[in-house]
Coordinates of C-alpha atoms in Angstrom, one line a residue:
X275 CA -2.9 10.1 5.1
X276 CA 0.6 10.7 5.2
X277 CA 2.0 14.3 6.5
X278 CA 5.5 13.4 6.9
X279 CA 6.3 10.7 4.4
X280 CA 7.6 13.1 2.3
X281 CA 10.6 14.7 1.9
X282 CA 9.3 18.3 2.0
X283 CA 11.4 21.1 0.2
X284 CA 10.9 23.6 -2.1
X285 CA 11.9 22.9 -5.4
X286 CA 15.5 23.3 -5.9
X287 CA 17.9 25.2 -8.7
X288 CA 18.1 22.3 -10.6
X289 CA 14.8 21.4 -11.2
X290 CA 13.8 21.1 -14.5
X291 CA 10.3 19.5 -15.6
X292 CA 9.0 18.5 -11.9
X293 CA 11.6 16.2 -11.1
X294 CA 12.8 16.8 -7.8
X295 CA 15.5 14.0 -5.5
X296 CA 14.5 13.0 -2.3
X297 CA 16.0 14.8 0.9
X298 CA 19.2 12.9 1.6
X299 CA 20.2 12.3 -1.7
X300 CA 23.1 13.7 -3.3
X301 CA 21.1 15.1 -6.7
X302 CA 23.6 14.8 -8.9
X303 CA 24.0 10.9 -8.5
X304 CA 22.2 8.4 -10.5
X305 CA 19.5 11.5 -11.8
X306 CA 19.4 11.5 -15.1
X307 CA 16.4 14.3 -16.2
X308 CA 15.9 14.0 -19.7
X309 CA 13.1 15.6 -22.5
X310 CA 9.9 13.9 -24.2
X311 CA 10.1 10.6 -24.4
X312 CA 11.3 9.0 -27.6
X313 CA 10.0 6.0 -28.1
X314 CA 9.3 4.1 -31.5
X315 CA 5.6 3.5 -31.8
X316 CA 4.6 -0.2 -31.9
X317 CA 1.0 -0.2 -33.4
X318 CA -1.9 -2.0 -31.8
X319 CA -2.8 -4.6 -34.3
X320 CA -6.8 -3.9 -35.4
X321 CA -7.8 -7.5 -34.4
X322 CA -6.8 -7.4 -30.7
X323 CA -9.6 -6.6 -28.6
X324 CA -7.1 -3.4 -26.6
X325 CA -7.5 -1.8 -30.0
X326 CA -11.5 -1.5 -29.7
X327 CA -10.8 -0.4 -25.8
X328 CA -8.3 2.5 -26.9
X329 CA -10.8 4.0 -29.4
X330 CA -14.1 3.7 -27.0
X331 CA -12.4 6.1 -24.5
X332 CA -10.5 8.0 -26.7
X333 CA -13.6 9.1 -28.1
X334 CA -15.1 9.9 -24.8
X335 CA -12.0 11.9 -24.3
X336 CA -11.3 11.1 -20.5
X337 CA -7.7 9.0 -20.3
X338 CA -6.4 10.2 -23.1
X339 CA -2.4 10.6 -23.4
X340 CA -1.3 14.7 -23.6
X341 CA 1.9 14.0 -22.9
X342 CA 4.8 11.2 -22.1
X343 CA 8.2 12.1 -20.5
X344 CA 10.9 9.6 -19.6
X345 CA 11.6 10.5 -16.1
X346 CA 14.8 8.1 -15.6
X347 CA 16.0 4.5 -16.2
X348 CA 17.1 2.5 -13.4
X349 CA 19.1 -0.5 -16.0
X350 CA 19.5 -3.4 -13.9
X351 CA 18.2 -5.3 -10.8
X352 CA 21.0 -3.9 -8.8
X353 CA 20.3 -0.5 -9.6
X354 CA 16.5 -0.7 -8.5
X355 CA 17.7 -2.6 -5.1
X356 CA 19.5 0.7 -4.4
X357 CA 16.8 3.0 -5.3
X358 CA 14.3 1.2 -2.9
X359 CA 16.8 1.1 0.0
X360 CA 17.2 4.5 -0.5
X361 CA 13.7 5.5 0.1
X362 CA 13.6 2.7 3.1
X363 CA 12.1 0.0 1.4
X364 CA 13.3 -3.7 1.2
X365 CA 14.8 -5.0 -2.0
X366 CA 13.9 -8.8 -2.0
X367 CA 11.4 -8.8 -4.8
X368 CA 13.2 -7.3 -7.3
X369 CA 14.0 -9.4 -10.5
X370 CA 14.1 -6.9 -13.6
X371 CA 15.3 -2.9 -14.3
X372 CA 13.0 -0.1 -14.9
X373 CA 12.1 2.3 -16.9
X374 CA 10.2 5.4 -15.6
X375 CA 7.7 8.1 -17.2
X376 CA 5.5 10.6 -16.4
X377 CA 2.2 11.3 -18.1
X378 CA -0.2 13.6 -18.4
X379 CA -3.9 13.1 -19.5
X380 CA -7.5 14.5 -19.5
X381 CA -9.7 13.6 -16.3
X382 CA -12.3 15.3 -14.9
X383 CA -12.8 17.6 -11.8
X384 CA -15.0 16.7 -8.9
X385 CA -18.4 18.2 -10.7
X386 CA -17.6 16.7 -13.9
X387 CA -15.6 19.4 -16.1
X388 CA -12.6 18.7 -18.1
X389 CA -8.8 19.2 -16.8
X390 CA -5.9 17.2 -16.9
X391 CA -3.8 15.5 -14.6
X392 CA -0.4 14.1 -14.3
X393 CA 1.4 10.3 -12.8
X394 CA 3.9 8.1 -12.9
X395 CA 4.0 4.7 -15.5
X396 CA 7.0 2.6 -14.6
X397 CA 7.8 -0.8 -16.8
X398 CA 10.1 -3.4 -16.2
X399 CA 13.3 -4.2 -18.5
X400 CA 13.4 -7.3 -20.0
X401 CA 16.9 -7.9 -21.9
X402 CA 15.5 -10.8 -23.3
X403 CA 12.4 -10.0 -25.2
X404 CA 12.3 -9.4 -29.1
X405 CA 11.7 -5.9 -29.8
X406 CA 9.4 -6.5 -33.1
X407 CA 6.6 -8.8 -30.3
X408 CA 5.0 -6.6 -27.8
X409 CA 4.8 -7.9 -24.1
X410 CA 1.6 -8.1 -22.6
X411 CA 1.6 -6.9 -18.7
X412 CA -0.7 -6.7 -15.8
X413 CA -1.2 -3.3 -14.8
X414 CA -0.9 -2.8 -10.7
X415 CA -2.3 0.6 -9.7
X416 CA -0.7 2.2 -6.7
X417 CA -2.6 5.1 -4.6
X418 CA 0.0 7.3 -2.2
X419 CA -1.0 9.0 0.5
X420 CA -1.5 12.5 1.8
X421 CA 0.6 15.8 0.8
X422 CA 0.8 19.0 1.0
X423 CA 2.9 19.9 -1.9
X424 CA 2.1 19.3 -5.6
X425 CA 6.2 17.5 -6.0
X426 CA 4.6 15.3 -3.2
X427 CA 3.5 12.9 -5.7
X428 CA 5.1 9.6 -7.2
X429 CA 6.0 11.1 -10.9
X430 CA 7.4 14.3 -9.1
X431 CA 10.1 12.5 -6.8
X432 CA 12.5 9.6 -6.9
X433 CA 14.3 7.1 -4.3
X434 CA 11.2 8.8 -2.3
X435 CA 8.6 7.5 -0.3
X436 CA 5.8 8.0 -2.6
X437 CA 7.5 6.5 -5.6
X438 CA 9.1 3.6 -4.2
X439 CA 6.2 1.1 -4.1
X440 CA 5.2 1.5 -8.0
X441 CA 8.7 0.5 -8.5
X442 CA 8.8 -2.3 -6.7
X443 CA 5.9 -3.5 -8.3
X444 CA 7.4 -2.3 -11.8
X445 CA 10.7 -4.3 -11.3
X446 CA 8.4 -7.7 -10.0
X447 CA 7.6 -7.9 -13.5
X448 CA 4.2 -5.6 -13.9
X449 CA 3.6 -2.0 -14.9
X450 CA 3.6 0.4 -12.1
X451 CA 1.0 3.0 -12.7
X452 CA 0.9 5.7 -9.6
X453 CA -1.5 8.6 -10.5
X454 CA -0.5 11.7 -8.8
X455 CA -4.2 13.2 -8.0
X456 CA -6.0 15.9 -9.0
X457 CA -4.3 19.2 -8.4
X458 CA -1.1 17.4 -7.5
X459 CA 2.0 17.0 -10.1
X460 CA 1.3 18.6 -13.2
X461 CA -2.5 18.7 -12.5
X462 CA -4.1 22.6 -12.3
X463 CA -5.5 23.7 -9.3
X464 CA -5.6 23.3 -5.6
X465 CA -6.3 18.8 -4.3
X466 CA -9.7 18.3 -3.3
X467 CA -8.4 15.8 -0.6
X468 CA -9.9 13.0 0.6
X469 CA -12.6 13.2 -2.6
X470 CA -13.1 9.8 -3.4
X471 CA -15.0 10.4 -6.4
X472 CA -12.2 12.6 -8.0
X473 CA -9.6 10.1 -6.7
X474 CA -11.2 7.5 -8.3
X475 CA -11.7 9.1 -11.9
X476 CA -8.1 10.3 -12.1
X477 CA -7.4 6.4 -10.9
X478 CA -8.8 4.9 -13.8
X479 CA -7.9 7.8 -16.5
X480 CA -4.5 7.3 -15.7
X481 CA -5.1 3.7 -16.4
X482 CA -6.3 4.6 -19.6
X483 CA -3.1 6.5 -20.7
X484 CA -1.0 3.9 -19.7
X485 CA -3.0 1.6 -22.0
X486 CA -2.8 3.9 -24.8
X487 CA 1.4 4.8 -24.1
X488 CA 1.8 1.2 -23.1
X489 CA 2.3 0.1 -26.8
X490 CA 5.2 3.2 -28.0
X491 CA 7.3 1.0 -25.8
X492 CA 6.3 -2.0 -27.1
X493 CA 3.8 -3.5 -24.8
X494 CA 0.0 -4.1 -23.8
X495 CA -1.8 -4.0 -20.6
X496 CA -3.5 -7.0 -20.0
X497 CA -7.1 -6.8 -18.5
X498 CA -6.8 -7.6 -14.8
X499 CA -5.5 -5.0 -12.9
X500 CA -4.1 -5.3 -9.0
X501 CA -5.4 -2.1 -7.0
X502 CA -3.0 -1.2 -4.1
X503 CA -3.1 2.2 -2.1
X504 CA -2.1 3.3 1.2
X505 CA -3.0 5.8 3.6
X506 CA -5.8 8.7 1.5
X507 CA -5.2 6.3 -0.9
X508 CA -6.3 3.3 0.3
X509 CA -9.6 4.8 -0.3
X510 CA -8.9 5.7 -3.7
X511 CA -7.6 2.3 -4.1
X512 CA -11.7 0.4 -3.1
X513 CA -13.1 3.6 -5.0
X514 CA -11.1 2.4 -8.7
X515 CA -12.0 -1.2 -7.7
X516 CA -15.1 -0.7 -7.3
X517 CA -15.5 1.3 -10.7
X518 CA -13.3 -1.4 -12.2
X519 CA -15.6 -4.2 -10.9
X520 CA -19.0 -1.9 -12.2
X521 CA -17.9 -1.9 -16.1
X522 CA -17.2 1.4 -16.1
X523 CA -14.0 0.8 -18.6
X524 CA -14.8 -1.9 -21.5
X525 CA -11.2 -2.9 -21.3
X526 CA -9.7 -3.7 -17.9
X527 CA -11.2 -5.8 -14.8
X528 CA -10.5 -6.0 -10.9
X529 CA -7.8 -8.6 -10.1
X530 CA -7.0 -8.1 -7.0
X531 CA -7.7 -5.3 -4.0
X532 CA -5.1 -4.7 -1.6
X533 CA -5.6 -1.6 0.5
X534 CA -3.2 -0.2 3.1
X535 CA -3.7 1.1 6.6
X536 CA -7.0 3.6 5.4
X537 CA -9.2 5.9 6.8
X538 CA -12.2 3.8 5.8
X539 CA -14.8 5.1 8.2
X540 CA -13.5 8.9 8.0
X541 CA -16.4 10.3 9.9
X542 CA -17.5 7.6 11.9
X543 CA -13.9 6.4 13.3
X544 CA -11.5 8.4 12.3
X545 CA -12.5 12.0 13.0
X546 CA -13.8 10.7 16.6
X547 CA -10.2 9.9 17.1
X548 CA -8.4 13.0 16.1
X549 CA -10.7 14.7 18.7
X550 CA -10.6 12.8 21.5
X551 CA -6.4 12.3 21.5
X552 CA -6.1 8.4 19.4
X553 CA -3.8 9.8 17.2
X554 CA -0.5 11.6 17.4
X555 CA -1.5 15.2 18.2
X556 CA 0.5 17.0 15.8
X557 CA -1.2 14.7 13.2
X558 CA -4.6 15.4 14.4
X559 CA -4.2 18.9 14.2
X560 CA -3.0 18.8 10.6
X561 CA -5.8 16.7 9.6
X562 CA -8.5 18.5 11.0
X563 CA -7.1 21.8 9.2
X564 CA -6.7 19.7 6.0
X565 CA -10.5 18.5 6.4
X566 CA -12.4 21.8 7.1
X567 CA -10.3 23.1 4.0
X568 CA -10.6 20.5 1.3
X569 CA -14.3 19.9 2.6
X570 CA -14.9 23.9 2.2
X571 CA -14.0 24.0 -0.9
X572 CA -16.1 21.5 -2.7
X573 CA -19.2 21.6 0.2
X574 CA -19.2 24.8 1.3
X575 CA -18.8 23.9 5.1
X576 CA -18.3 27.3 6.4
X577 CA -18.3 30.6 5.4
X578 CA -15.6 32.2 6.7
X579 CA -12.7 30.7 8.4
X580 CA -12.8 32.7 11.6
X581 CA -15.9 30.3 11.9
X582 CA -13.5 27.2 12.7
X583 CA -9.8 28.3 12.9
X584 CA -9.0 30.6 15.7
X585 CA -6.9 33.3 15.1
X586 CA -3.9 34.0 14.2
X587 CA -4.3 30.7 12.0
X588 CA -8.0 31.8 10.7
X589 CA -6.0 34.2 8.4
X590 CA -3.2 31.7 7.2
X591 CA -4.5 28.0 7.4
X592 CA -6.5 27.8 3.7
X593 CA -3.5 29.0 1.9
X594 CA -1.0 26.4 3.4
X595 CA -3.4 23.8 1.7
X596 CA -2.8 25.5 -1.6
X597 CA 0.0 23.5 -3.1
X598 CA 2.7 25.3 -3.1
X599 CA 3.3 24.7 0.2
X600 CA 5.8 22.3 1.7
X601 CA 4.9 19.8 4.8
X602 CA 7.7 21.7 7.2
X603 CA 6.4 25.1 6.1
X604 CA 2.6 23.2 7.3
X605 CA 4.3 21.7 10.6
X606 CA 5.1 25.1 11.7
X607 CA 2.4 27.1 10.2
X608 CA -0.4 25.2 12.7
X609 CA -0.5 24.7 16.4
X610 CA 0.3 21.9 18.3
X611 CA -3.1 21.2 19.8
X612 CA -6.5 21.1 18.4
X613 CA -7.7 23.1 21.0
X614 CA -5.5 26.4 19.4
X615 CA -7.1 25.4 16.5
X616 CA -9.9 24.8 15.9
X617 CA -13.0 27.3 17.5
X618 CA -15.7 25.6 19.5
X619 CA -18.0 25.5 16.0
X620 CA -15.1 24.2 14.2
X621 CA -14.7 21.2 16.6
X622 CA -18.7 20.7 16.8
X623 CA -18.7 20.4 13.1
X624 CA -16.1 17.7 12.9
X625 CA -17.1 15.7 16.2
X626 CA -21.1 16.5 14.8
X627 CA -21.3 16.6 11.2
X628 CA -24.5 18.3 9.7
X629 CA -25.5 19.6 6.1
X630 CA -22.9 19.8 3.3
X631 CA -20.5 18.3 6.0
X632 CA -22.6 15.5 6.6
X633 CA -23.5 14.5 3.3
X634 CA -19.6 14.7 2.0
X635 CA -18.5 12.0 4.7
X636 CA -21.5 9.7 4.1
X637 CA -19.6 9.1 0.4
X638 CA -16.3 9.4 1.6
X639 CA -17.5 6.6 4.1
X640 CA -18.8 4.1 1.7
X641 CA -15.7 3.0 0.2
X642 CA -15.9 -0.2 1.6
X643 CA -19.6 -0.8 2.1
X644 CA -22.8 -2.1 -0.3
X645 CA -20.7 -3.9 -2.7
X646 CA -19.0 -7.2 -2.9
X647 CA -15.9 -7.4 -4.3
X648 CA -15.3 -10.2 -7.0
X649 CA -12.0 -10.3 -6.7
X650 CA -9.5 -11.6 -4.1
X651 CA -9.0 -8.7 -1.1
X652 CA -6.8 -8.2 1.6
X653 CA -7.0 -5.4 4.0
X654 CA -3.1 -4.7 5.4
X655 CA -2.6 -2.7 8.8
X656 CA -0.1 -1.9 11.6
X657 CA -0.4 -2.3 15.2
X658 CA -0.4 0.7 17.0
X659 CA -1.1 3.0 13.8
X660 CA -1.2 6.5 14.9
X661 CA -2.5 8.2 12.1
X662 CA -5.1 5.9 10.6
X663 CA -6.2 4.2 13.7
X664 CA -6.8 0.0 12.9
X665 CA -10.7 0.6 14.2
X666 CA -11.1 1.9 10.6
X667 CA -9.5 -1.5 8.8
X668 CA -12.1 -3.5 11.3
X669 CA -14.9 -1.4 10.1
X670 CA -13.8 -2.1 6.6
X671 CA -13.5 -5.8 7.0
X672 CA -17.0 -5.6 9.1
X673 CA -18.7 -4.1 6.2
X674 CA -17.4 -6.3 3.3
X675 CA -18.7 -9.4 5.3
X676 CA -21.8 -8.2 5.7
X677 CA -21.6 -8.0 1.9
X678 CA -20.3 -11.7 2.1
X679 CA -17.0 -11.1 1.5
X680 CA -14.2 -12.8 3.9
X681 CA -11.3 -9.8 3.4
X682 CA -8.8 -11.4 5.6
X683 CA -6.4 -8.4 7.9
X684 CA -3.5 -8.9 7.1
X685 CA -1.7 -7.2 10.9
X686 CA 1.9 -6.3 9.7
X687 CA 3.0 -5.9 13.8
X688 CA 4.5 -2.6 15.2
X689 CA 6.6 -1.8 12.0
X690 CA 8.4 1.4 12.1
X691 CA 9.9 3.8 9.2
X692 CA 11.1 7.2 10.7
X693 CA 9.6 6.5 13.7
X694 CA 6.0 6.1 12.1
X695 CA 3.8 2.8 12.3
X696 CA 2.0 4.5 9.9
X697 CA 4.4 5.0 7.5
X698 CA 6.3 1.6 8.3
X699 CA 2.7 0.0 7.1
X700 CA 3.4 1.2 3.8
X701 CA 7.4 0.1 3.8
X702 CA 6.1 -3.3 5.1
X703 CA 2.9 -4.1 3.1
X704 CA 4.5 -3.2 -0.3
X705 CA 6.6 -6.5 -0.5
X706 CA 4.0 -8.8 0.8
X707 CA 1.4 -7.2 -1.5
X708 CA 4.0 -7.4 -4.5
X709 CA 4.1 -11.0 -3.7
X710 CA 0.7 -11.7 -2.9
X711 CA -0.1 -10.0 -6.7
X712 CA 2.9 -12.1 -8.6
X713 CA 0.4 -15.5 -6.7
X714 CA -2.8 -13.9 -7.9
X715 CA -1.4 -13.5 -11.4
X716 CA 0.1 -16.8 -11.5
X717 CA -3.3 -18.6 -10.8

């Protein structure tokens, strides 16, 4: 959950293929848009064991490649170290350049039918490898938080907020691998936010196409992956794991789980805290519209939005929730209270949730209970957050012990980026957790 990391804009003149600059940039420095990518194919030999994993789910169809695009090149260390202080994130784990793409690949919608979706794949430049041997790499899989817009997604921007920390990891020696979510990027239709079941398909489909693109550039993902996310997507981020951890790819395993600031306990903590005034109000009010919405329209919560949304914004809410709309048009298309909001049946259903409501939080609550994680976890937080409030990372921590699992917090103090704790928790965590990952991998 993450309103107003991005920078919100429509897309400009010179967009060409979904690549947008960040706000603040100059767009004609260091942006390089380019076509298809070119790359010489390196075949898999048939003995290693990723060529059995890239038939299996090619043949199933879901993670398959539909498209590659190289996005931009970033050559040297130096060059990366700018890009992340650009987007307000520290440079001290940089070692290699990077190369960026975006890809697009088949997934599944929430009930099961086929569609495509669209994210970012970013590799590390090594000057020193032989181009004939490919390079194995662990894969790290980032999750971003919330947006309104489908550009608000890491292969859509650059120097930006929601690209930044697949970078980092990219240019710590790994292969970034960011999906944008369903209905976001080049994905079809409207995001059915805060679905964990739909985050975590397109989660491990983009994994797949990564693994099958991985070796046109002349490497191979290894099979541990690191699982990072912050914000929405540290839910996404325990919902891959956990599919990871369950066999449901023959190829890659859990490595490492390292959520961000998430709404864990959406119902049972973090809804109670939008009503009652815990978070920052103009945030509550945004996520409570976002809710009844994306809730609507996979569970049928209402039936007509006068039912919740008071009028005028009964007539206008759904559509700014449609994609095309940017987070400032969203900022002054909703109220600054809850209470112009939302109706008195609007507010029951959040602060009481019953039928189709009730059953759609119980999942979206059980990211982080009645498993046990395998592999090493660490649950990262802010002081003070005032979007995801911390009673949600306690909750987490609380459940995986009474799964016996000691998930140490990780409290990252009252960090700040653009005046946000929330956000800063993302700026802050994504160096410690690219270090934690180079230890993990290292062991």
């Amino acid at each position: 959950m993450v309103i107003s990391a991005s920078p919100f804009s429509r897309r400009p003149p010179w967009y060409r293929g979904g690549l947008r600059a960040a706000v603040g940039a100059t767009v004609c420095c260091g942006l390089l848009l380019s076509g298809p990518a070119r790359t010489t194919a390196v075949a898999v030999p048939a003995g290693h064991p990723e060529a059995h994993a890239q038939a299996h789910h090619e043949v199933r169809g879901r993670g398959t490649l539909v498209s590659a695009e190289k996005l931009y090149t970033l050559a040297t260390a130096q060059a990366v170290a700018a890009e992340l202080r650009s987007a307000g994130f520290e440079d001290d784990t940089v070692r290699h350049g990077v190369v960026a793409y975006r890809l697009v690949y088949r997934t599944v919608d929430p009930h099961g039918k086929p569609t495509t979706a669209s994210g970012l794949f970013v590799l590390p430049l090594d000057s020193k490898r032989q181009a004939r041997h490919m390079r194995p790499l662990h894969a790290v899989s980032f999750a971003h938080g919330t947006g309104s817009h489908k550009d608000d997604a890491p292969s859509m921007q650059r120097g930006a907020f929601v690209s930044a920390p697949v970078i980092a990891h990219a240019s710590a020696g790994a292969a970034g691998v960011a999906p944008d979510y369903l209905g976001m990027g080049e994905g079809p239709g409207p995001h059915p936010w805060m679905d964990v079941g739909s985050e975590t398909t397109a989660s491990l489909d983009m994994l797949r196409a990564a693994r099958a693109f991985a070796p046109r550039t002349g490497h191979v993902l290894e099979r541990k992956v690191m699982v990072t996310g912050f914000s929405q997507g540290a839910s996404a981020a325990l919902g891959l794991s956990r599919s990871l951890q369950a066999g449901e790819d023959r190829w890659f395993e859990l490595g490492g789980l390292a959520p961000v600031s998430g709404a864990y306990d959406f119902g049972g903590t973090e809804l109670p805290a939008l009503l009652d005034g815990r978070l920052e109000a103009k945030s509550g009010v945004v996520y409570a519209a976002y809710t009844l919405v994306a809730f609507n329209r996979l569970h049928h919560v209402y039936d007509s939005p006068s039912e919740v949304f008071r009028a005028p914004y009964d007539s206008t809410v759904e559509a700014l929730f449609d994609g095309t709309h940017t987070g400032e048009e969203l900022m002054r298309g909703t109220p600054g209270a809850l209470d112009a909001l939302l109706t008195e049946h609007g507010r029951t259903l959040l602060a009481h949730p019953s039928g189709p409501m009730a059953a759609a939080l119980r999942t979206t609550d059980a990211v982080c209970t009645d498993w046990a994680p395998r592999a090493p976890v660490r649950l990262y937080m802010a002081t003070g957050d005032e979007q995801a409030v911390t009673a949600n990372t306690e909750r987490c921590q609380e459940a995986l012990r009474t799964s016996g699992v000691e998930a140490p917090v990780v409290d990252l103090g009252a960090v700040d980026h653009q005046g946000s704790r929330h956000l800063g928790s993302n700026v802050a965590a994504t160096s410690a957790i690219v270090r934690w990952f180079g230890e993990l991998r290292r062991r």
